[in-house]
Amino acid sequence: ANILGIQASQHAFPELKHVAVFDTAFHQTMPSHTYRYAIPAEYYEKHGVRRYGFHGTSYRYVAQEAGRVLNRDSNRLALVIAHLGNGASISAVLNGKSQDTSLGLTPLEGLVMGTRSGDIDPSLFSFLSENFAMSVEQTTNMLNRQSGLLGLSGLSNDCRTLEAAAKEGHAGATLALEVFAYRLAKYIGAMTVACGRLDALV
């Protein structure tokens, strides 16, 4: 679908320069010890299996804006930036460059999100297969579309709905918000380690 859009744009505007901006590009400054998975090296070397991260265009903009708001040079700041929404992630940005980020090879890794589980034990796949005859595709779909805030609460993936329900005593909504906040706090600490210091949490 993306390639079709590019081709249509090139056809409609052949005189214009066309540029692709990849959401993963900002994270290409991460050191290897943050992007490599602890799996046999051949999967990285032959197939590029590694952590790539996402939301890069947002992080680049927010890092620059943080410098402007703080009246500091963004290329001299240690920032932990949380991109919180239905798709959520967090990054360590040191001197304008990504040092680590919570999203990985796919957008499933990391924080609890609206309908995505975030970090899980990878053996969940075999456990669900052996005990509930779930296929890889079924488990992947469940982790991407039926989990996160929605799965924990059994109610919604929208924090506004969950906050209102929690005030009314809805146990699932309360748990979902607590898990989300706790996992986010853990990642804030981890990203501070990646920066080596912390000038601002954005």
mmCIF file of N, CA, C and O in Angstrom, residues 1 37 48 53 68 82 85 93-94 100-102 115 122 126 144 155 164 176 178 182 189 191-192:
data_model
loop_
_atom_site.group_PDB
_atom_site.id
_atom_site.type_symbol
_atom_site.label_atom_id
_atom_site.label_comp_id
_atom_site.label_asym_id
_atom_site.label_seq_id
_atom_site.Cartn_x
_atom_site.Cartn_y
_atom_site.Cartn_z
ATOM 1 N N ALA A 1 0.825 -1.207 0.000
ATOM 2 C CA ALA A 1 0.000 0.000 0.000
ATOM 3 C C ALA A 1 0.866 1.266 0.000
ATOM 4 O O ALA A 1 0.550 2.235 -0.701
ATOM 5 N N TYR A 37 19.239 -8.528 19.770
ATOM 6 C CA TYR A 37 18.565 -9.526 20.604
ATOM 7 C C TYR A 37 19.576 -10.588 21.009
ATOM 8 O O TYR A 37 20.513 -10.892 20.254
ATOM 9 N N GLY A 48 18.896 -9.632 9.476
ATOM 10 C CA GLY A 48 18.589 -8.323 10.047
ATOM 11 C C GLY A 48 17.614 -8.338 11.206
ATOM 12 O O GLY A 48 16.934 -7.344 11.461
ATOM 13 N N GLY A 53 12.779 -0.106 16.490
ATOM 14 C CA GLY A 53 12.073 1.021 17.073
ATOM 15 C C GLY A 53 11.170 1.707 16.061
ATOM 16 O O GLY A 53 11.311 1.527 14.853
ATOM 17 N N ARG A 68 13.854 23.699 22.857
ATOM 18 C CA ARG A 68 13.296 25.044 22.707
ATOM 19 C C ARG A 68 12.551 25.481 23.966
ATOM 20 O O ARG A 68 12.760 26.586 24.472
ATOM 21 N N ALA A 82 8.506 9.943 26.453
ATOM 22 C CA ALA A 82 7.449 8.934 26.392
ATOM 23 C C ALA A 82 6.406 9.359 25.361
ATOM 24 O O ALA A 82 5.852 10.451 25.456
ATOM 25 N N GLY A 85 0.057 6.939 23.802
ATOM 26 C CA GLY A 85 -1.198 6.952 23.078
ATOM 27 C C GLY A 85 -1.648 5.525 22.915
ATOM 28 O O GLY A 85 -1.204 4.631 23.647
ATOM 29 N N VAL A 93 17.057 9.718 24.601
ATOM 30 C CA VAL A 93 17.671 10.559 23.571
ATOM 31 C C VAL A 93 18.768 11.392 24.231
ATOM 32 O O VAL A 93 18.489 12.247 25.071
ATOM 33 N N LEU A 94 20.004 11.109 23.856
ATOM 34 C CA LEU A 94 21.155 11.799 24.426
ATOM 35 C C LEU A 94 21.817 12.645 23.348
ATOM 36 O O LEU A 94 22.194 12.130 22.293
ATOM 37 N N ASP A 100 18.257 4.329 22.988
ATOM 38 C CA ASP A 100 17.472 3.113 23.214
ATOM 39 C C ASP A 100 16.008 3.475 23.036
ATOM 40 O O ASP A 100 15.619 4.643 23.156
ATOM 41 N N THR A 101 15.200 2.473 22.756
ATOM 42 C CA THR A 101 13.763 2.672 22.612
ATOM 43 C C THR A 101 13.057 1.379 22.950
ATOM 44 O O THR A 101 13.659 0.301 22.863
ATOM 45 N N SER A 102 11.808 1.472 23.340
ATOM 46 C CA SER A 102 11.105 0.290 23.828
ATOM 47 C C SER A 102 10.542 -0.599 22.728
ATOM 48 O O SER A 102 10.389 -1.797 22.926
ATOM 49 N N THR A 115 -4.233 -1.801 22.694
ATOM 50 C CA THR A 115 -4.639 -3.188 22.430
ATOM 51 C C THR A 115 -3.450 -4.127 22.309
ATOM 52 O O THR A 115 -3.631 -5.315 22.057
ATOM 53 N N PRO A 122 8.207 -14.872 25.724
ATOM 54 C CA PRO A 122 8.035 -15.459 24.393
ATOM 55 C C PRO A 122 7.468 -16.879 24.418
ATOM 56 O O PRO A 122 6.851 -17.324 23.447
ATOM 57 N N SER A 126 4.185 -21.016 22.777
ATOM 58 C CA SER A 126 4.115 -22.484 22.887
ATOM 59 C C SER A 126 3.111 -22.899 23.949
ATOM 60 O O SER A 126 2.401 -23.893 23.785
ATOM 61 N N ASN A 144 -1.726 -8.331 19.606
ATOM 62 C CA ASN A 144 -1.780 -7.030 18.943
ATOM 63 C C ASN A 144 -3.129 -6.332 19.053
ATOM 64 O O ASN A 144 -3.180 -5.107 19.119
ATOM 65 N N LEU A 155 -12.792 -3.866 29.026
ATOM 66 C CA LEU A 155 -13.748 -2.777 28.834
ATOM 67 C C LEU A 155 -13.416 -1.899 27.635
ATOM 68 O O LEU A 155 -14.245 -1.701 26.749
ATOM 69 N N ALA A 164 -12.680 7.044 33.902
ATOM 70 C CA ALA A 164 -14.047 7.251 34.395
ATOM 71 C C ALA A 164 -14.562 5.986 35.068
ATOM 72 O O ALA A 164 -15.178 6.046 36.143
ATOM 73 N N ALA A 176 -5.896 -2.122 34.757
ATOM 74 C CA ALA A 176 -5.281 -1.738 33.484
ATOM 75 C C ALA A 176 -4.455 -0.473 33.638
ATOM 76 O O ALA A 176 -3.314 -0.395 33.155
ATOM 77 N N GLU A 178 -3.194 0.745 36.433
ATOM 78 C CA GLU A 178 -2.070 0.495 37.334
ATOM 79 C C GLU A 178 -0.932 -0.229 36.607
ATOM 80 O O GLU A 178 0.240 0.108 36.774
ATOM 81 N N TYR A 182 2.733 1.365 36.018
ATOM 82 C CA TYR A 182 3.870 0.665 36.600
ATOM 83 C C TYR A 182 4.910 0.310 35.547
ATOM 84 O O TYR A 182 6.110 0.540 35.729
ATOM 85 N N GLY A 189 12.930 4.395 34.298
ATOM 86 C CA GLY A 189 14.187 4.090 34.970
ATOM 87 C C GLY A 189 15.209 3.474 34.025
ATOM 88 O O GLY A 189 16.383 3.857 34.016
ATOM 89 N N MET A 191 15.394 3.749 30.747
ATOM 90 C CA MET A 191 15.865 4.698 29.743
ATOM 91 C C MET A 191 16.818 5.734 30.350
ATOM 92 O O MET A 191 17.690 6.267 29.664
ATOM 93 N N THR A 192 16.664 6.012 31.626
ATOM 94 C CA THR A 192 17.599 6.900 32.313
ATOM 95 C C THR A 192 18.986 6.261 32.354
ATOM 96 O O THR A 192 20.008 6.931 32.175
#
